[in-house]
Amino acid sequence: MAEEKNYETVIIGAGPAGMTAALYASRAGLRTVMIDGTAPGGKLLKTYMVDNYPGVPSISGPDLAMQMYEQSVSFGAEFMFGEVESVNKNRQVVLKDGTILNAGSVIIATGAKERLLGIEGEQEAIGHGESFCAVCDAAFFRNKEVVVIGGGNSALEEAQFLTRFASRVTIIIRRDVFRASEKAQREVLENDKIEVIRHAVPKKILMEDGKVTGLVIHDLEDDLDSTIKCDGIFPFIGQIPETEFVKDLGILNDKGYIEADRRMRTAVPGILACGDAIDKDLRQIVTACGDGATAADEAFHFVTDL
Ligand SMILES: Cc1cc2nc3c(=O)[nH]c(=O)nc-3n(C[C@H](O)[C@H](O)[C@H](O)COP(=O)(O)OP(=O)(O)OC[C@H]3O[C@@H](n4cnc5c(N)ncnc54)[C@H](O)[C@@H]3O)c2cc1C
């Protein structure tokens, strides 16, 4: 017999958006649970340094995650380990282990996962040299050569971090210019361990004895292929929303992001969404937290009106 529990607010995802929602909802007096399939923190756990969260000049991602988590449960919100399999229009949240949570309101804060390169050799390479988390895996590449793919803030900041361990970091970008802050660009260009290859895209990952040994890249200007010898590959080329489990609710746009209004309401009454999983312009910690606060405030009004 599946276990069944009742809450006034069920928050799915314990990244910055979910943790902020938990803080606001529990502080408003709602019986709140926050569920995550992994340790609380979301993408903060994969971030080397955060220096754009107001009031906290410079902090490691995992440290910020820990501080946010402790604050988020300090007003009585519960944390539950578990992966959510589905949510229905009656606000029943079903976990993979069969647990059913009956919710007054549901806040979806499941963020987004990393986009794969989609090239030959990738499936075999994941976990055997290809990684999406420099903070987690950089130490495996001490005195080795690695490639970072992407030209945004995440790519540049993680490349910078990788130079603490790797002997050489090559950044591959499709265009001529980066899409990152001036500071991140300056640090990368001033770092002797980093080389930048422009106008190129990855084509094939090479492996020997179950380990990555190189990356074939295609030069878009001269239409030629070449091989970079490397032990590790770190793609930072964007994200895919983690919203598959609510695909039947009719709340997703054509890219899979949740459509939410400025009160974080979806088309289904009592089901709210916040953070990187929603359709919005700026996916950052501070905006995720702002969304989480609004979602919890809306959840409070929805539950008290019920
Ligand atoms: C490498 C990197 C560096 C970054 N650096 C910065 C930075 O310096 N400054 C900044 O402002 N932003 C940065 N960002 C972006 C920032 O981390 C995100 O915008 C932010 O974490 C989004 O928060 P979120 O709570 O919406 O989602 P997430 O942080 O992605 O958290 C979502 C959580 O939901 C959980 N989840 C997903 N599906 C389920 C499910 N079905 N059941 C249960 N749990 C589920 C996940 O396990 C995860 O813990 C960076 C991102 C990356 C990848």
Tab-separated table of C-alpha atoms and ligand atoms in Angstrom, residues 12-18 35-39 41-44 46-47 49-52 82-84 109-112 154 157-158 236 242 245 274-277 283-286 288, ligand 1:
chain	number	residue	atom	x	y	z
A	12	ILE	CA	9.271	19.995	-6.147
A	13	GLY	CA	13.000	20.764	-6.428
A	14	ALA	CA	15.371	22.116	-3.799
A	15	GLY	CA	17.506	24.509	-5.827
A	16	PRO	CA	17.535	28.258	-5.121
A	17	ALA	CA	13.928	28.646	-6.355
A	18	GLY	CA	12.547	25.745	-4.309
A	35	ILE	CA	11.305	17.247	-2.370
A	36	ASP	CA	14.480	16.596	-4.308
A	37	GLY	CA	15.994	13.547	-5.956
A	38	THR	CA	19.485	14.663	-4.903
A	39	ALA	CA	21.054	16.725	-2.134
A	41	GLY	CA	21.233	22.975	-3.596
A	42	GLY	CA	20.392	22.345	-7.241
A	43	LYS	CA	22.889	23.886	-9.636
A	44	LEU	CA	24.656	25.661	-6.777
A	46	LYS	CA	27.882	22.432	-9.468
A	47	THR	CA	29.030	26.052	-9.335
A	49	MET	CA	32.093	30.584	-7.217
A	50	VAL	CA	29.084	32.869	-7.100
A	51	ASP	CA	29.903	36.554	-7.057
A	52	ASN	CA	26.620	38.056	-8.258
A	82	GLY	CA	12.588	11.488	-3.723
A	83	GLU	CA	12.051	11.892	-7.412
A	84	VAL	CA	8.652	13.115	-8.527
A	109	ALA	CA	10.993	24.340	-9.075
A	110	THR	CA	12.792	21.592	-10.970
A	111	GLY	CA	15.197	23.749	-12.978
A	112	ALA	CA	16.884	22.466	-16.099
A	154	SER	CA	29.089	29.214	-17.030
A	157	GLU	CA	33.854	30.511	-15.135
A	158	GLU	CA	34.151	26.734	-15.086
A	236	PHE	CA	28.370	24.137	-21.118
A	242	GLU	CA	13.228	19.312	-16.223
A	245	PHE	CA	6.838	14.769	-15.465
A	274	CYS	CA	9.362	29.142	-10.557
A	275	GLY	CA	13.069	29.321	-11.374
A	276	ASP	CA	14.905	27.948	-14.393
A	277	ALA	CA	12.015	25.626	-15.329
A	283	ARG	CA	18.091	32.255	-15.555
A	284	GLN	CA	20.155	33.141	-12.504
A	285	ILE	CA	20.188	32.427	-8.774
A	286	VAL	CA	18.755	35.794	-7.858
A	288	ALA	CA	15.155	31.944	-9.228
B	1	LIG	C1	28.007	25.683	-13.949
B	1	LIG	C2	26.993	26.753	-13.612
B	1	LIG	C3	27.383	27.947	-13.033
B	1	LIG	C4	26.442	28.937	-12.702
B	1	LIG	N1	26.859	30.097	-12.124
B	1	LIG	C5	25.952	31.034	-11.734
B	1	LIG	C6	26.364	32.232	-11.074
B	1	LIG	O1	27.555	32.455	-10.830
B	1	LIG	N2	25.400	33.121	-10.708
B	1	LIG	C7	24.057	32.918	-10.951
B	1	LIG	O2	23.245	33.753	-10.573
B	1	LIG	N3	23.655	31.794	-11.590
B	1	LIG	C8	24.550	30.846	-11.983
B	1	LIG	N4	24.130	29.712	-12.629
B	1	LIG	C9	22.676	29.543	-12.877
B	1	LIG	C10	21.943	29.140	-11.595
B	1	LIG	O3	22.645	28.082	-10.981
B	1	LIG	C11	20.505	28.732	-11.890
B	1	LIG	O4	19.846	29.800	-12.556
B	1	LIG	C12	19.740	28.374	-10.619
B	1	LIG	O5	20.379	27.330	-9.904
B	1	LIG	C13	18.306	27.960	-10.931
B	1	LIG	O6	17.680	27.561	-9.749
B	1	LIG	P1	16.424	26.575	-9.757
B	1	LIG	O7	16.084	26.364	-8.336
B	1	LIG	O8	15.391	27.073	-10.676
B	1	LIG	O9	16.944	25.209	-10.434
B	1	LIG	P2	18.118	24.210	-10.035
B	1	LIG	O10	19.207	24.893	-9.325
B	1	LIG	O11	18.448	23.500	-11.306
B	1	LIG	O12	17.433	23.178	-9.020
B	1	LIG	C14	16.434	22.294	-9.446
B	1	LIG	C15	16.346	21.119	-8.480
B	1	LIG	O13	15.221	20.312	-8.826
B	1	LIG	C16	15.544	18.946	-8.656
B	1	LIG	N5	14.662	18.140	-9.505
B	1	LIG	C17	14.552	18.134	-10.856
B	1	LIG	N6	13.617	17.274	-11.272
B	1	LIG	C18	13.110	16.700	-10.139
B	1	LIG	C19	12.101	15.707	-9.905
B	1	LIG	N7	11.393	15.152	-10.908
B	1	LIG	N8	11.846	15.330	-8.623
B	1	LIG	C20	12.534	15.887	-7.583
B	1	LIG	N9	13.495	16.839	-7.761
B	1	LIG	C21	13.771	17.241	-9.016
B	1	LIG	C22	17.006	18.872	-9.076
B	1	LIG	O14	17.634	17.721	-8.501
B	1	LIG	C23	17.562	20.184	-8.539
B	1	LIG	O15	18.095	20.032	-7.234
B	1	LIG	C24	25.065	28.712	-12.972
B	1	LIG	C25	24.655	27.497	-13.556
B	1	LIG	C26	25.608	26.519	-13.873
B	1	LIG	C27	25.156	25.227	-14.506
